[in-house]
Short mmCIF file of C-alpha atoms in Angstrom, two decimals:
data_model
loop_
_atom_site.label_atom_id
_atom_site.label_comp_id
_atom_site.label_asym_id
_atom_site.label_seq_id
_atom_site.Cartn_x
_atom_site.Cartn_y
_atom_site.Cartn_z
CA MET Q 1 6.70 -81.97 -43.87
CA ILE Q 2 9.18 -84.76 -44.47
CA GLU Q 3 8.88 -86.98 -47.49
CA PHE Q 4 10.98 -89.93 -48.61
CA GLN Q 5 10.69 -90.72 -52.32
CA ASN Q 6 12.15 -94.05 -53.48
CA VAL Q 7 15.08 -93.70 -51.10
CA SER Q 8 17.73 -96.40 -51.04
CA TYR Q 9 20.97 -96.49 -49.16
CA HIS Q 10 23.83 -98.92 -49.45
CA VAL Q 11 27.30 -98.79 -48.01
CA ASP Q 12 30.26 -101.08 -48.77
CA GLY Q 13 28.01 -103.32 -50.84
CA VAL Q 14 25.49 -103.79 -48.04
CA GLN Q 15 21.93 -102.77 -48.82
CA VAL Q 16 20.81 -100.91 -45.69
CA LEU Q 17 17.65 -99.34 -47.00
CA THR Q 18 15.58 -100.35 -50.04
CA ASP Q 19 13.13 -98.14 -51.90
CA LEU Q 20 11.67 -96.25 -48.97
CA ASN Q 21 8.54 -94.18 -49.53
CA LEU Q 22 7.26 -92.44 -46.45
CA HIS Q 23 5.49 -89.23 -45.58
CA VAL Q 24 5.63 -87.56 -42.18
CA ALA Q 25 2.86 -85.04 -41.64
CA ARG Q 26 3.18 -81.74 -39.79
CA GLY Q 27 2.69 -82.07 -36.05
CA GLU Q 28 2.58 -85.85 -35.93
CA THR Q 29 4.80 -88.27 -34.06
CA LEU Q 30 5.86 -90.93 -36.49
CA VAL Q 31 7.50 -93.88 -34.77
CA LEU Q 32 9.97 -96.00 -36.70
CA LEU Q 33 9.68 -99.41 -35.12
CA GLY Q 34 11.98 -102.28 -35.97
CA ARG Q 35 14.76 -104.58 -34.89
CA SER Q 36 18.39 -103.55 -34.74
CA GLY Q 37 19.69 -103.42 -38.29
CA SER Q 38 16.25 -102.84 -39.77
CA GLY Q 39 17.34 -99.44 -41.09
CA LYS Q 40 15.36 -97.20 -38.74
CA THR Q 41 18.32 -95.19 -37.45
CA THR Q 42 19.60 -94.79 -41.00
CA THR Q 43 16.19 -93.49 -42.01
CA LEU Q 44 16.36 -90.95 -39.21
CA LYS Q 45 19.87 -89.81 -40.12
CA LEU Q 46 18.83 -89.34 -43.72
CA VAL Q 47 16.53 -86.55 -42.58
CA ASN Q 48 19.32 -84.35 -41.19
CA ARG Q 49 21.84 -85.54 -43.77
CA LEU Q 50 24.13 -87.33 -41.34
CA VAL Q 51 23.64 -90.05 -43.96
CA LEU Q 52 23.33 -89.28 -47.66
CA PRO Q 53 20.97 -91.41 -49.76
CA SER Q 54 22.45 -93.58 -52.53
CA SER Q 55 19.37 -92.89 -54.62
CA GLY Q 56 15.99 -91.28 -54.24
CA LYS Q 57 14.88 -87.97 -52.84
CA ILE Q 58 14.08 -86.57 -49.43
CA LEU Q 59 11.93 -83.46 -49.12
CA VAL Q 60 11.90 -81.32 -45.99
CA HIS Q 61 9.24 -78.60 -45.82
CA GLY Q 62 8.55 -79.44 -49.45
CA THR Q 63 12.08 -78.62 -50.60
CA PRO Q 64 14.49 -81.27 -51.81
CA GLN Q 65 16.82 -81.54 -48.88
CA ASP Q 66 20.01 -81.39 -50.95
CA GLU Q 67 19.04 -77.90 -52.11
CA ILE Q 68 19.12 -76.59 -48.52
CA ASP Q 69 22.43 -75.64 -46.90
CA VAL Q 70 23.19 -78.61 -44.66
CA ILE Q 71 24.05 -76.47 -41.61
CA ASN Q 72 20.80 -74.51 -41.89
CA LEU Q 73 18.89 -77.72 -42.45
CA ARG Q 74 20.31 -79.25 -39.27
CA ARG Q 75 19.74 -76.14 -37.18
CA GLY Q 76 16.06 -76.35 -38.02
CA ILE Q 77 15.91 -79.97 -36.84
CA GLY Q 78 16.30 -80.99 -33.21
CA TYR Q 79 18.28 -84.18 -32.69
CA VAL Q 80 18.20 -86.40 -29.62
CA ILE Q 81 20.14 -89.65 -29.40
CA GLN Q 82 20.22 -92.48 -26.90
CA GLU Q 83 23.73 -91.63 -25.67
CA VAL Q 84 22.43 -88.06 -25.32
CA GLY Q 85 25.80 -86.64 -26.36
CA LEU Q 86 25.77 -83.71 -23.97
CA PHE Q 87 29.02 -81.76 -24.17
CA PRO Q 88 30.84 -82.90 -21.03
CA HIS Q 89 32.90 -79.70 -20.75
CA PHE Q 90 29.84 -77.43 -20.85
CA ASN Q 91 27.41 -77.01 -17.97
CA VAL Q 92 23.69 -77.55 -18.53
CA ALA Q 93 23.04 -73.91 -19.40
CA ARG Q 94 25.79 -73.83 -22.04
CA ASN Q 95 24.65 -77.15 -23.47
CA ILE Q 96 21.11 -75.90 -23.92
CA GLY Q 97 22.17 -72.42 -25.01
CA LEU Q 98 24.87 -73.44 -27.49
CA LEU Q 99 22.81 -73.25 -30.66
CA PRO Q 100 21.05 -69.97 -29.72
CA LYS Q 101 24.51 -68.56 -28.93
CA ILE Q 102 25.92 -69.66 -32.29
CA GLU Q 103 22.85 -68.18 -33.96
CA GLY Q 104 23.79 -64.89 -32.34
CA TRP Q 105 21.00 -64.43 -29.80
CA PRO Q 106 21.68 -61.77 -27.12
CA GLU Q 107 22.90 -63.11 -23.75
CA ASP Q 108 19.77 -62.26 -21.77
CA ARG Q 109 17.50 -63.90 -24.31
CA ILE Q 110 19.65 -67.04 -24.20
CA ARG Q 111 19.46 -67.10 -20.41
CA ALA Q 112 15.69 -66.69 -20.48
CA ARG Q 113 15.45 -69.42 -23.11
CA VAL Q 114 17.56 -71.83 -21.05
CA HIS Q 115 15.28 -71.34 -18.06
CA GLU Q 116 12.21 -71.70 -20.22
CA MET Q 117 13.56 -74.96 -21.65
CA LEU Q 118 14.49 -76.35 -18.22
CA HIS Q 119 11.00 -75.56 -17.04
CA LEU Q 120 9.51 -77.15 -20.14
CA VAL Q 121 11.24 -80.48 -19.55
CA GLY Q 122 10.48 -80.37 -15.83
CA LEU Q 123 13.93 -79.63 -14.44
CA PRO Q 124 14.68 -77.14 -11.64
CA GLU Q 125 16.51 -73.96 -12.66
CA ASP Q 126 19.39 -74.52 -10.28
CA LEU Q 127 20.47 -77.43 -12.49
CA ALA Q 128 21.68 -74.88 -15.04
CA SER Q 129 25.14 -74.62 -13.51
CA ARG Q 130 25.68 -78.39 -13.14
CA TYR Q 131 27.79 -80.45 -15.49
CA PRO Q 132 26.48 -83.52 -17.34
CA HIS Q 133 28.41 -85.99 -15.16
CA GLN Q 134 26.61 -84.58 -12.11
CA LEU Q 135 23.19 -85.49 -13.49
CA SER Q 136 21.15 -88.69 -13.33
CA GLY Q 137 20.34 -90.54 -16.55
CA GLY Q 138 16.80 -89.18 -16.62
CA GLN Q 139 18.00 -85.62 -16.05
CA ARG Q 140 20.61 -85.95 -18.79
CA GLN Q 141 17.97 -87.18 -21.20
CA ARG Q 142 15.69 -84.25 -20.34
CA VAL Q 143 18.57 -81.82 -20.89
CA GLY Q 144 19.15 -83.51 -24.25
CA VAL Q 145 15.53 -82.82 -25.20
CA ALA Q 146 15.77 -79.25 -23.90
CA ARG Q 147 18.91 -78.69 -25.99
CA ALA Q 148 17.23 -80.05 -29.10
CA LEU Q 149 14.25 -77.73 -28.59
CA ALA Q 150 16.23 -74.61 -27.65
CA ALA Q 151 16.38 -73.09 -31.12
CA ASP Q 152 12.69 -73.94 -31.65
CA PRO Q 153 13.02 -76.35 -34.56
CA ALA Q 154 9.89 -77.45 -36.39
CA ILE Q 155 11.18 -81.03 -36.63
CA LEU Q 156 12.51 -83.26 -33.89
CA LEU Q 157 14.45 -86.46 -34.56
CA MET Q 158 14.72 -88.85 -31.64
CA ASP Q 159 16.83 -91.99 -31.84
CA GLU Q 160 15.85 -94.32 -28.99
CA PRO Q 161 16.08 -91.35 -26.65
CA PHE Q 162 14.73 -93.21 -23.64
CA GLY Q 163 16.32 -96.59 -24.39
CA ALA Q 164 18.99 -96.42 -21.69
CA LEU Q 165 16.66 -95.40 -18.86
CA ASP Q 166 15.25 -97.66 -16.18
CA PRO Q 167 11.56 -98.59 -16.72
CA LEU Q 168 10.14 -96.19 -14.14
CA THR Q 169 12.15 -93.19 -15.31
CA ARG Q 170 11.31 -94.12 -18.89
CA ASP Q 171 7.64 -94.11 -17.98
CA ASP Q 172 8.04 -90.60 -16.52
CA VAL Q 173 9.83 -89.12 -19.50
CA GLN Q 174 7.39 -90.75 -21.91
CA ARG Q 175 4.48 -89.13 -20.10
CA GLU Q 176 6.30 -85.78 -20.12
CA PHE Q 177 7.02 -86.20 -23.81
CA LEU Q 178 3.33 -86.67 -24.54
CA LEU Q 179 2.39 -83.54 -22.59
CA LEU Q 180 5.17 -81.62 -24.28
CA GLN Q 181 4.11 -82.77 -27.71
CA GLN Q 182 0.50 -81.78 -27.02
CA ARG Q 183 1.68 -78.25 -26.36
CA LEU Q 184 4.40 -77.89 -28.98
CA GLN Q 185 3.02 -79.90 -31.91
CA LYS Q 186 6.46 -80.56 -33.38
CA THR Q 187 6.88 -82.91 -36.27
CA VAL Q 188 8.62 -85.82 -34.57
CA VAL Q 189 10.33 -88.86 -36.02
CA PHE Q 190 10.96 -91.29 -33.19
CA VAL Q 191 13.05 -94.45 -33.44
CA THR Q 192 12.46 -97.32 -31.04
CA HIS Q 193 12.42 -101.10 -30.89
CA ASP Q 194 9.99 -101.07 -27.98
CA LEU Q 195 6.39 -101.72 -29.05
CA ARG Q 196 4.95 -100.34 -25.83
CA GLU Q 197 6.78 -97.05 -26.43
CA ALA Q 198 5.67 -96.99 -30.07
CA LEU Q 199 2.01 -97.56 -29.16
CA ARG Q 200 2.12 -94.97 -26.43
CA LEU Q 201 3.92 -92.13 -28.20
CA GLY Q 202 3.23 -92.59 -31.89
CA SER Q 203 0.41 -91.08 -33.90
CA ARG Q 204 1.49 -93.54 -36.57
CA ILE Q 205 3.89 -96.46 -36.47
CA ALA Q 206 6.12 -97.29 -39.42
CA LEU Q 207 7.26 -100.86 -39.07
CA MET Q 208 10.62 -101.66 -40.65
CA GLU Q 209 12.29 -104.97 -41.31
CA ALA Q 210 15.58 -105.67 -43.12
CA GLY Q 211 15.82 -102.24 -44.71
CA ARG Q 212 12.27 -102.17 -45.99
CA LEU Q 213 9.18 -100.39 -44.78
CA VAL Q 214 6.67 -103.14 -43.98
CA THR Q 215 3.63 -101.04 -43.17
CA VAL Q 216 2.49 -97.77 -41.61
CA LEU Q 217 -0.38 -98.05 -39.13
CA SER Q 218 -1.97 -96.08 -36.33
CA PRO Q 219 -1.48 -97.64 -32.86
CA ALA Q 220 -5.11 -98.84 -32.83
CA GLU Q 221 -4.71 -100.45 -36.25
CA PHE Q 222 -1.36 -101.91 -35.25
CA VAL Q 223 -2.63 -104.04 -32.37
CA LYS Q 224 -5.41 -105.49 -34.57
CA SER Q 225 -3.31 -105.82 -37.70
CA SER Q 226 -3.20 -109.10 -39.59
CA ASP Q 227 0.16 -108.16 -41.08
CA PRO Q 228 2.52 -111.03 -40.15
CA TRP Q 229 5.29 -108.73 -38.88
CA ALA Q 230 3.00 -106.43 -36.94
CA SER Q 231 1.18 -109.33 -35.32
CA ALA Q 232 4.52 -110.95 -34.50
CA TYR Q 233 5.41 -107.85 -32.47
CA VAL Q 234 2.07 -107.80 -30.73
CA ARG Q 235 2.30 -111.52 -29.96
CA ALA Q 236 5.84 -111.23 -28.56
CA PHE Q 237 4.65 -108.34 -26.41
CA GLY Q 238 1.62 -110.25 -25.13
CA ASP Q 239 3.63 -113.43 -24.52
CA GLY Q 240 5.88 -111.59 -22.11
CA LEU Q 241 3.00 -110.45 -19.93
CA GLU Q 242 1.19 -113.76 -20.18
CA SER Q 243 4.09 -115.96 -19.25
CA ALA Q 244 4.88 -113.69 -16.30
CA ALA Q 245 1.29 -113.92 -15.17
CA ASN Q 246 1.29 -117.71 -15.59
CA ARG Q 247 4.49 -118.07 -13.61
CA GLY Q 248 2.81 -116.09 -10.88
CA THR Q 249 -0.22 -118.39 -10.60
CA SER Q 250 1.33 -121.81 -11.02
CA MET J 1 86.85 -79.54 -5.73
CA ASN J 2 83.52 -81.36 -5.93
CA VAL J 3 80.76 -80.95 -8.54
CA ILE J 4 78.93 -78.22 -6.66
CA GLN J 5 82.08 -76.21 -6.19
CA PHE J 6 82.97 -76.69 -9.86
CA MET J 7 79.56 -75.46 -10.93
CA LEU J 8 79.67 -72.48 -8.63
CA HIS J 9 83.15 -71.63 -9.84
CA ASN J 10 81.92 -71.75 -13.46
CA ARG J 11 78.46 -70.43 -12.72
CA SER J 12 78.35 -67.88 -15.51
CA GLN J 13 79.20 -70.57 -18.06
CA VAL J 14 76.70 -72.98 -16.52
CA LEU J 15 74.06 -70.27 -16.78
CA ASP J 16 74.98 -69.41 -20.38
CA LEU J 17 74.87 -73.02 -21.50
CA THR J 18 71.61 -73.62 -19.63
CA LEU J 19 70.05 -70.65 -21.42
CA GLU J 20 71.38 -71.90 -24.75
CA HIS J 21 69.93 -75.29 -23.95
CA LEU J 22 66.60 -73.74 -23.05
CA TRP J 23 66.66 -71.79 -26.31
CA LEU J 24 67.14 -74.97 -28.35
CA VAL J 25 64.49 -76.88 -26.42
CA GLY J 26 61.98 -74.02 -26.37
CA TRP J 27 62.15 -73.36 -30.09
CA SER J 28 62.10 -76.98 -31.13
CA THR J 29 59.18 -77.88 -28.85
CA PHE J 30 57.29 -74.81 -30.05
CA MET J 31 57.95 -75.62 -33.71
CA ALA J 32 57.00 -79.25 -33.20
CA ALA J 33 53.73 -78.22 -31.55
CA LEU J 34 53.08 -75.75 -34.36
CA ILE J 35 53.45 -78.50 -36.95
CA GLY J 36 52.45 -81.56 -34.96
CA ILE J 37 49.12 -80.43 -33.46
CA PRO J 38 47.54 -79.45 -36.81
CA LEU J 39 48.98 -82.59 -38.38
CA GLY J 40 47.52 -84.72 -35.59
CA ILE J 41 44.13 -83.04 -36.03
CA LEU J 42 44.31 -83.60 -39.77
CA ILE J 43 45.06 -87.32 -39.54
CA ALA J 44 42.36 -87.79 -36.90
CA HIS J 45 39.84 -86.57 -39.49
CA ARG J 46 41.40 -88.04 -42.62
CA MET J 47 41.94 -91.57 -41.46
CA ARG J 48 43.65 -92.56 -44.69
CA LEU J 49 46.55 -90.26 -43.82
CA ASN J 50 47.18 -91.53 -40.33
CA ARG J 51 49.31 -94.53 -41.24
CA PRO J 52 51.77 -92.76 -43.54
CA VAL J 53 52.13 -89.75 -41.24
CA LEU J 54 52.61 -91.77 -38.07
CA ALA J 55 54.97 -94.14 -39.89
CA GLY J 56 57.01 -91.16 -41.07
CA ALA J 57 57.25 -89.72 -37.56
CA ASN J 58 58.17 -93.16 -36.24
CA ILE J 59 60.95 -93.58 -38.78
CA ILE J 60 62.47 -90.22 -37.87
CA GLN J 61 62.46 -91.38 -34.28
CA THR J 62 64.61 -94.41 -35.17
CA ILE J 63 67.44 -92.35 -36.71
CA PRO J 64 70.24 -92.05 -34.16
CA SER J 65 70.40 -88.41 -33.13
CA LEU J 66 74.12 -88.04 -33.74
CA ALA J 67 73.63 -89.39 -37.28
CA LEU J 68 70.75 -87.00 -37.96
CA PHE J 69 72.83 -84.01 -36.86
CA GLY J 70 75.61 -85.26 -39.13
CA PHE J 71 73.28 -85.81 -42.12
CA LEU J 72 71.90 -82.29 -41.88
CA LEU J 73 75.28 -80.58 -41.57
CA PRO J 74 75.99 -80.32 -45.33
CA VAL J 75 72.50 -78.96 -46.12
CA PRO J 76 73.16 -75.40 -47.46
CA TRP J 77 70.95 -72.99 -45.46
CA LEU J 78 70.87 -75.18 -42.38
CA GLY J 79 74.56 -75.86 -42.15
CA GLU J 80 75.37 -72.17 -41.97
CA ARG J 81 74.14 -71.92 -38.42
CA VAL J 82 74.35 -74.99 -36.25
CA ASP J 83 71.71 -73.85 -33.78
CA ARG J 84 69.27 -73.63 -36.68
CA LEU J 85 70.20 -77.15 -37.62
CA ALA J 86 69.93 -78.40 -34.05
CA ILE J 87 66.47 -76.86 -33.67
CA LEU J 88 65.30 -78.54 -36.88
CA ALA J 89 66.63 -81.93 -35.82
CA LEU J 90 65.09 -81.64 -32.34
CA THR J 91 61.80 -80.52 -33.90
CA LEU J 92 61.74 -83.67 -35.99
CA TYR J 93 62.22 -85.82 -32.89
CA ALA J 94 59.58 -83.94 -30.96
CA LEU J 95 56.97 -84.47 -33.69
CA LEU J 96 56.06 -88.07 -32.94
CA PRO J 97 54.76 -87.69 -29.38
CA ILE J 98 52.86 -84.54 -30.32
CA ILE J 99 51.24 -85.97 -33.46
CA ARG J 100 50.49 -89.26 -31.72
CA ASN J 101 48.90 -87.69 -28.65
CA THR J 102 46.90 -85.15 -30.65
CA PHE J 103 45.62 -87.96 -32.86
CA ASP J 104 44.71 -90.13 -29.87
CA GLY J 105 43.19 -87.17 -28.02
CA ILE J 106 40.87 -86.23 -30.88
CA ARG J 107 39.99 -89.85 -31.65
CA GLY J 108 39.25 -90.35 -27.97
CA VAL J 109 36.42 -87.82 -27.92
CA ASP J 110 33.13 -89.66 -27.39
CA PRO J 111 31.67 -90.20 -30.89
CA ALA J 112 28.16 -89.64 -29.52
CA VAL J 113 29.17 -86.12 -28.47
CA VAL J 114 30.59 -85.38 -31.92
CA GLU J 115 27.54 -86.81 -33.62
CA ALA J 116 25.17 -84.84 -31.44
CA GLY J 117 27.13 -81.68 -32.27
CA ARG J 118 27.16 -82.39 -35.99
CA GLY J 119 23.47 -83.32 -35.94
CA MET J 120 22.47 -80.09 -34.23
CA GLY J 121 24.16 -78.10 -36.97
CA LEU J 122 27.66 -77.20 -35.80
CA THR J 123 30.03 -76.53 -38.68
CA GLU J 124 33.17 -78.65 -38.85
CA SER J 125 35.27 -75.80 -37.44
CA GLN J 126 32.82 -75.13 -34.60
CA LEU J 127 32.92 -78.84 -33.86
CA LEU J 128 36.73 -78.73 -33.77
CA PHE J 129 37.18 -75.60 -31.67
CA LYS J 130 34.19 -75.87 -29.34
CA VAL J 131 34.06 -79.63 -28.85
CA GLU J 132 36.98 -81.71 -30.03
CA LEU J 133 39.95 -79.54 -29.06
CA PRO J 134 38.70 -78.62 -25.57
CA LEU J 135 38.04 -82.30 -24.87
CA ALA J 136 41.39 -83.42 -26.31
CA VAL J 137 43.48 -80.68 -24.73
CA SER J 138 44.93 -82.71 -21.90
CA GLY J 139 46.01 -85.47 -24.27
CA ILE J 140 47.57 -82.98 -26.66
CA LEU J 141 49.49 -81.21 -23.91
CA SER J 142 50.77 -84.44 -22.45
CA GLY J 143 52.28 -85.01 -25.91
CA VAL J 144 53.92 -81.59 -25.77
CA ARG J 145 55.19 -82.44 -22.30
CA ILE J 146 56.82 -85.66 -23.46
CA ALA J 147 58.26 -83.83 -26.48
CA ALA J 148 59.81 -81.14 -24.27
CA VAL J 149 61.41 -83.71 -22.00
CA ILE J 150 62.78 -85.69 -24.97
CA CYS J 151 64.23 -82.46 -26.39
CA VAL J 152 66.03 -81.58 -23.17
CA GLY J 153 67.79 -84.91 -23.31
CA LEU J 154 68.52 -84.90 -27.02
CA ALA J 155 69.70 -81.30 -27.06
CA THR J 156 72.81 -82.38 -25.16
CA ILE J 157 73.90 -84.22 -28.32
CA ALA J 158 73.67 -80.94 -30.27
CA ALA J 159 76.94 -79.88 -28.65
CA ALA J 160 78.68 -82.49 -30.82
CA ILE J 161 78.09 -80.27 -33.86
CA GLY J 162 78.89 -77.12 -31.95
CA ALA J 163 75.34 -75.93 -31.32
CA GLY J 164 76.11 -75.29 -27.67
CA GLY J 165 73.92 -76.14 -24.75
CA LEU J 166 74.69 -78.21 -21.70
CA GLY J 167 76.07 -80.98 -23.89
CA GLU J 168 79.28 -78.95 -24.09
CA PHE J 169 80.07 -79.80 -20.48
CA ILE J 170 79.19 -83.41 -21.05
CA PHE J 171 81.38 -83.83 -24.14
CA ARG J 172 84.18 -81.86 -22.55
CA GLY J 173 83.95 -83.97 -19.42
CA LEU J 174 84.04 -87.14 -21.49
CA ALA J 175 87.17 -85.93 -23.30
CA MET J 176 88.81 -84.94 -20.02
CA VAL J 177 87.60 -88.08 -18.24
CA ASP J 178 86.31 -85.77 -15.53
CA ASN J 179 83.01 -86.73 -13.92
CA ARG J 180 82.58 -83.32 -12.33
CA VAL J 181 82.49 -81.64 -15.74
CA ILE J 182 80.06 -84.24 -17.09
CA LEU J 183 77.79 -83.73 -14.11
CA ALA J 184 77.99 -79.96 -14.48
CA GLY J 185 76.13 -80.50 -17.77
CA ALA J 186 73.99 -83.46 -16.74
CA ILE J 187 72.57 -82.05 -13.50
CA PRO J 188 71.23 -78.79 -14.96
CA ALA J 189 69.84 -80.79 -17.91
CA ALA J 190 68.00 -83.09 -15.52
CA ILE J 191 66.62 -80.09 -13.66
CA LEU J 192 65.52 -78.55 -16.97
CA ALA J 193 63.72 -81.76 -17.91
CA LEU J 194 61.85 -81.74 -14.61
CA LEU J 195 60.98 -78.07 -15.03
CA ALA J 196 59.73 -78.62 -18.58
CA ASP J 197 57.59 -81.51 -17.39
CA PHE J 198 56.24 -79.46 -14.52
CA GLY J 199 55.75 -76.33 -16.63
CA VAL J 200 53.71 -77.94 -19.38
CA GLY J 201 51.83 -79.91 -16.73
CA TRP J 202 50.89 -76.61 -15.11
CA ILE J 203 49.62 -75.20 -18.42
CA GLU J 204 47.70 -78.43 -18.94
CA LYS J 205 45.97 -78.04 -15.61
CA ARG J 206 45.02 -74.45 -16.42
CA LEU J 207 43.59 -75.34 -19.84
CA ARG J 208 41.83 -78.55 -18.94
CA PRO J 209 38.05 -78.10 -19.02
CA ARG J 210 37.29 -78.40 -15.31
#
């Protein structure tokens, strides 16, 4: 579905990504886990050509990505970012329906699609006429997902989409995401630095560090892994819970 | 005879000169918007150009208006008709606020919004017309507003080269050492400036996305 072949990226003499080889299978949720600056967002943006590789090849649907018209490529890939980036001058319906409209869908089909999408992400229909600033963070994020799915892309790129939400709302949208993904079976590349999120949402976890891919593991393998980086994440995660528990008892 | 009486007595001339003034200001603001808005958009996207363009517009702004009118007088096609010349000079002065505000307006659009739009497959022109311009419109129009007000003031100087406008009263009044005559030019000019400010402000309100 998506394949990185020896991809490197450097900008202004800084090596951001080194020799990345990675395959994302159809219908899976591949989580890119890593610290800030590890190159995970760059990896994501390479898929929809917001970033161009310095060397190496990226294949989308088996075709070298630079042979596909960039606008068509992007329209077939949903994109959700942490800041959401809803158009503040468009109401929810226009935000969700923008791409279908540009693609020339008839008005009534767009309207039906907007309602379908709102329903899909668990938002009431009467939200359609609201503007982004009138929504809560969780609602905005759901609208962002609905917008990304509106033109029914096969691939979904998500860059820390739930990072700015409070823990309880994040828990809700993560659960909804899982249900959604069960139904839709999109090919998802999901960037996060949160191990809990990676374990919960990912079918596989690609761990990145300093511009290199360390390892790719399933969540079950990840928690048992002897890889020093992977176990460092698991330990840091466990330490947090443990020390909180200890503070509680002492 | 006080100022009001003087103006009433010469009302047809006051009206003529006001219309002339409006003509100069209207054309120059329009021309400046026509050139300045695209230029502002261009330099907001080609960052390398922003320094030279803004520096150029700044330098024009530092030339004393009387000197600029004088410089342009011997230019062949321009010098033939002084109103043409006055409009060009005023256009040059009006450029800076329009370019500057357009540039700031476009640069001020939330980069996350632009990135989301680009990532979902909007072309650069769709991004400009559907996202950037609507979100920058109030900044751009406040530049036009400032430009119009500057032009109303500067257009009074155009009378010095015979381009007409309310400056005629002001220069005549200065020569005659008669405050009433000066005020007969200055008061309508002040009213015009307020109207220009109000008028563009009204358009701005109509165009602003909610």
